[in-house]
Structures are given as C-alpha cells and as structure tokens.
Amino acid sequence: MRRAIALARPQVGRTGENPAVGCVILKDGRVLGEAATGDGGRPHAEELALAQAGEAARGATAFVTLEPCAERSSGAASCSERLAAAGMSRVVVACADPSVFAAGGGAARLRAAGIVFDQGLLEAEAAPLYASYVAAKSLEIRR
C-alpha cells in the first residue's frame, strides 16, 4: 500500500475533479502492474495497472489507495467492474470514497463477485491525499 500511496502523491492537483489514486497489483510477491490516475483524471489507476498486468492479474491482489469506482461518469466500465472481470482474488483499499460514483458501491460489487475486500490499510497515511476531495464531496452530498 505504501507503494500505491507513493504513486498517487505526485498526481495530487493534476487529476482535475477526480482524486489521485495509486494502484499496485501483486501476485506471489511480484508486482504485475502499478499506476496512478492520469493527468486530468483519466485513465484511472486501476485501469492502467490492470493493462500492465494483463491475464496474470487473475488470482492477484490489488492495493488501491481509494475505493474503486462503481460507475464512471463517462459510461465506461468502472474500476470495480474491471477488477472483477480480471479475476482478482483480493482488493485492499486504504480509504473509502464518498463520491456518488463509489460510496460503497465499488466495494459491494467486488464482494458480490466473490472477491475478498479489505478497507483501512494505511488509511491514516493515505487520507491526506484526499482531504480536499472528501471535503468537496461532503459539500455535494449536503446540497
């Protein structure tokens, strides 16, 4: 997870309205793919890391700094859909995502697909990456 946080950190402020997320995919102690959200908010970190991992992602574990999205505003496949389709065995997340595009929906989709989902690993280290994002989402929810 520390590697995922390190990948996300330089992208803070470069991803538009999207959060800067880091993702590392591991299997048998080997990194298969790693990425951060792209400039402007696309592509998402999970999407890029899965592309690097390819078929080897089946049965792997993804470490993601923020809950994978359940929906995408663009209508493209969400990160939780992509992780499930790749056959991940486990997804470990640092922080919850309060966005209407996630808000527990990503976690629910992964669990429904039979993927072990854990949340909270190194949350205190990752949370500062999302302070302004979470504050903005909190204002949206109150409106």
PDB file of N, CA and C in Angstrom, residues 1-9 22 24 26 63-67 90 92-96 118-130:
ATOM      1  N   MET A   1       0.824  -1.192   0.000  1.00  0.00           N
ATOM      2  CA  MET A   1       0.000   0.000   0.000  1.00  0.00           C
ATOM      3  C   MET A   1       0.871   1.260   0.000  1.00  0.00           C
ATOM      4  N   ARG A   2       2.000   1.164   0.668  1.00  0.00           N
ATOM      5  CA  ARG A   2       2.880   2.355   0.673  1.00  0.00           C
ATOM      6  C   ARG A   2       3.316   2.711  -0.745  1.00  0.00           C
ATOM      7  N   ARG A   3       3.560   1.717  -1.570  1.00  0.00           N
ATOM      8  CA  ARG A   3       3.935   1.986  -2.966  1.00  0.00           C
ATOM      9  C   ARG A   3       2.774   2.654  -3.698  1.00  0.00           C
ATOM     10  N   ALA A   4       1.550   2.216  -3.476  1.00  0.00           N
ATOM     11  CA  ALA A   4       0.379   2.834  -4.111  1.00  0.00           C
ATOM     12  C   ALA A   4       0.238   4.293  -3.673  1.00  0.00           C
ATOM     13  N   ILE A   5       0.466   4.550  -2.386  1.00  0.00           N
ATOM     14  CA  ILE A   5       0.405   5.929  -1.880  1.00  0.00           C
ATOM     15  C   ILE A   5       1.488   6.771  -2.543  1.00  0.00           C
ATOM     16  N   ALA A   6       2.682   6.222  -2.654  1.00  0.00           N
ATOM     17  CA  ALA A   6       3.789   6.952  -3.296  1.00  0.00           C
ATOM     18  C   ALA A   6       3.484   7.256  -4.760  1.00  0.00           C
ATOM     19  N   LEU A   7       2.796   6.358  -5.447  1.00  0.00           N
ATOM     20  CA  LEU A   7       2.420   6.597  -6.844  1.00  0.00           C
ATOM     21  C   LEU A   7       1.373   7.704  -6.960  1.00  0.00           C
ATOM     22  N   ALA A   8       0.424   7.732  -6.023  1.00  0.00           N
ATOM     23  CA  ALA A   8      -0.657   8.720  -6.064  1.00  0.00           C
ATOM     24  C   ALA A   8      -0.189  10.121  -5.699  1.00  0.00           C
ATOM     25  N   ARG A   9       0.717  10.225  -4.747  1.00  0.00           N
ATOM     26  CA  ARG A   9       1.115  11.527  -4.190  1.00  0.00           C
ATOM     27  C   ARG A   9       1.510  12.563  -5.253  1.00  0.00           C
ATOM     28  N   GLY A  22      -3.580   5.641  -6.430  1.00  0.00           N
ATOM     29  CA  GLY A  22      -2.484   4.739  -6.768  1.00  0.00           C
ATOM     30  C   GLY A  22      -2.967   3.306  -6.674  1.00  0.00           C
ATOM     31  N   VAL A  24      -1.443  -0.860  -7.056  1.00  0.00           N
ATOM     32  CA  VAL A  24      -0.377  -1.829  -7.265  1.00  0.00           C
ATOM     33  C   VAL A  24      -1.014  -3.216  -7.263  1.00  0.00           C
ATOM     34  N   LEU A  26      -0.284  -7.210  -7.136  1.00  0.00           N
ATOM     35  CA  LEU A  26       0.744  -8.164  -6.721  1.00  0.00           C
ATOM     36  C   LEU A  26       0.231  -9.595  -6.813  1.00  0.00           C
ATOM     37  N   PHE A  63      -3.791  -3.449  -4.462  1.00  0.00           N
ATOM     38  CA  PHE A  63      -3.719  -2.485  -3.369  1.00  0.00           C
ATOM     39  C   PHE A  63      -4.044  -1.134  -3.980  1.00  0.00           C
ATOM     40  N   VAL A  64      -5.133  -0.510  -3.507  1.00  0.00           N
ATOM     41  CA  VAL A  64      -5.638   0.724  -4.102  1.00  0.00           C
ATOM     42  C   VAL A  64      -5.825   1.749  -2.990  1.00  0.00           C
ATOM     43  N   THR A  65      -5.399   2.980  -3.220  1.00  0.00           N
ATOM     44  CA  THR A  65      -5.457   3.997  -2.175  1.00  0.00           C
ATOM     45  C   THR A  65      -6.861   4.494  -1.882  1.00  0.00           C
ATOM     46  N   LEU A  66      -7.798   4.336  -2.826  1.00  0.00           N
ATOM     47  CA  LEU A  66      -9.170   4.803  -2.647  1.00  0.00           C
ATOM     48  C   LEU A  66     -10.118   3.763  -3.229  1.00  0.00           C
ATOM     49  N   GLU A  67     -11.279   3.602  -2.598  1.00  0.00           N
ATOM     50  CA  GLU A  67     -12.252   2.617  -3.076  1.00  0.00           C
ATOM     51  C   GLU A  67     -12.458   2.726  -4.584  1.00  0.00           C
ATOM     52  N   ARG A  90      -8.353 -10.607  -4.401  1.00  0.00           N
ATOM     53  CA  ARG A  90      -8.462  -9.717  -3.239  1.00  0.00           C
ATOM     54  C   ARG A  90      -8.198  -8.284  -3.671  1.00  0.00           C
ATOM     55  N   VAL A  92      -7.469  -4.617  -1.642  1.00  0.00           N
ATOM     56  CA  VAL A  92      -7.199  -3.965  -0.367  1.00  0.00           C
ATOM     57  C   VAL A  92      -7.175  -2.458  -0.621  1.00  0.00           C
ATOM     58  N   VAL A  93      -7.978  -1.732   0.139  1.00  0.00           N
ATOM     59  CA  VAL A  93      -8.165  -0.299  -0.071  1.00  0.00           C
ATOM     60  C   VAL A  93      -7.760   0.462   1.190  1.00  0.00           C
ATOM     61  N   ALA A  94      -7.150   1.602   1.012  1.00  0.00           N
ATOM     62  CA  ALA A  94      -6.800   2.441   2.160  1.00  0.00           C
ATOM     63  C   ALA A  94      -8.006   3.238   2.648  1.00  0.00           C
ATOM     64  N   CYS A  95      -8.664   3.980   1.746  1.00  0.00           N
ATOM     65  CA  CYS A  95      -9.710   4.933   2.126  1.00  0.00           C
ATOM     66  C   CYS A  95     -11.021   4.690   1.383  1.00  0.00           C
ATOM     67  N   ALA A  96     -12.119   4.994   2.038  1.00  0.00           N
ATOM     68  CA  ALA A  96     -13.431   4.965   1.402  1.00  0.00           C
ATOM     69  C   ALA A  96     -13.554   6.168   0.468  1.00  0.00           C
ATOM     70  N   ASP A 118     -10.900  -5.688   1.594  1.00  0.00           N
ATOM     71  CA  ASP A 118     -10.470  -5.164   2.889  1.00  0.00           C
ATOM     72  C   ASP A 118     -10.265  -3.667   2.761  1.00  0.00           C
ATOM     73  N   GLN A 119     -10.701  -2.923   3.751  1.00  0.00           N
ATOM     74  CA  GLN A 119     -10.551  -1.471   3.712  1.00  0.00           C
ATOM     75  C   GLN A 119      -9.915  -0.974   4.999  1.00  0.00           C
ATOM     76  N   GLY A 120      -9.044   0.037   4.883  1.00  0.00           N
ATOM     77  CA  GLY A 120      -8.458   0.675   6.049  1.00  0.00           C
ATOM     78  C   GLY A 120      -6.956   0.509   6.182  1.00  0.00           C
ATOM     79  N   LEU A 121      -6.319  -0.285   5.312  1.00  0.00           N
ATOM     80  CA  LEU A 121      -4.874  -0.477   5.407  1.00  0.00           C
ATOM     81  C   LEU A 121      -4.149   0.840   5.116  1.00  0.00           C
ATOM     82  N   LEU A 122      -3.388   1.321   6.073  1.00  0.00           N
ATOM     83  CA  LEU A 122      -2.632   2.574   5.975  1.00  0.00           C
ATOM     84  C   LEU A 122      -3.531   3.775   5.646  1.00  0.00           C
ATOM     85  N   GLU A 123      -4.760   3.704   6.138  1.00  0.00           N
ATOM     86  CA  GLU A 123      -5.714   4.794   5.888  1.00  0.00           C
ATOM     87  C   GLU A 123      -5.171   6.139   6.368  1.00  0.00           C
ATOM     88  N   ALA A 124      -4.556   6.181   7.535  1.00  0.00           N
ATOM     89  CA  ALA A 124      -4.033   7.444   8.071  1.00  0.00           C
ATOM     90  C   ALA A 124      -2.948   8.039   7.172  1.00  0.00           C
ATOM     91  N   GLU A 125      -2.189   7.179   6.498  1.00  0.00           N
ATOM     92  CA  GLU A 125      -1.149   7.676   5.585  1.00  0.00           C
ATOM     93  C   GLU A 125      -1.739   8.161   4.268  1.00  0.00           C
ATOM     94  N   ALA A 126      -2.786   7.512   3.808  1.00  0.00           N
ATOM     95  CA  ALA A 126      -3.394   7.869   2.517  1.00  0.00           C
ATOM     96  C   ALA A 126      -4.391   9.018   2.626  1.00  0.00           C
ATOM     97  N   ALA A 127      -5.053   9.154   3.763  1.00  0.00           N
ATOM     98  CA  ALA A 127      -6.122  10.147   3.919  1.00  0.00           C
ATOM     99  C   ALA A 127      -5.728  11.576   3.545  1.00  0.00           C
ATOM    100  N   PRO A 128      -4.524  12.034   3.858  1.00  0.00           N
ATOM    101  CA  PRO A 128      -4.179  13.407   3.471  1.00  0.00           C
ATOM    102  C   PRO A 128      -4.232  13.654   1.949  1.00  0.00           C
ATOM    103  N   LEU A 129      -4.061  12.610   1.159  1.00  0.00           N
ATOM    104  CA  LEU A 129      -4.161  12.757  -0.295  1.00  0.00           C
ATOM    105  C   LEU A 129      -5.566  13.180  -0.712  1.00  0.00           C
ATOM    106  N   TYR A 130      -6.549  12.854   0.119  1.00  0.00           N
ATOM    107  CA  TYR A 130      -7.952  13.040  -0.247  1.00  0.00           C
ATOM    108  C   TYR A 130      -8.688  14.072   0.589  1.00  0.00           C
TER     109      TYR A 130
END
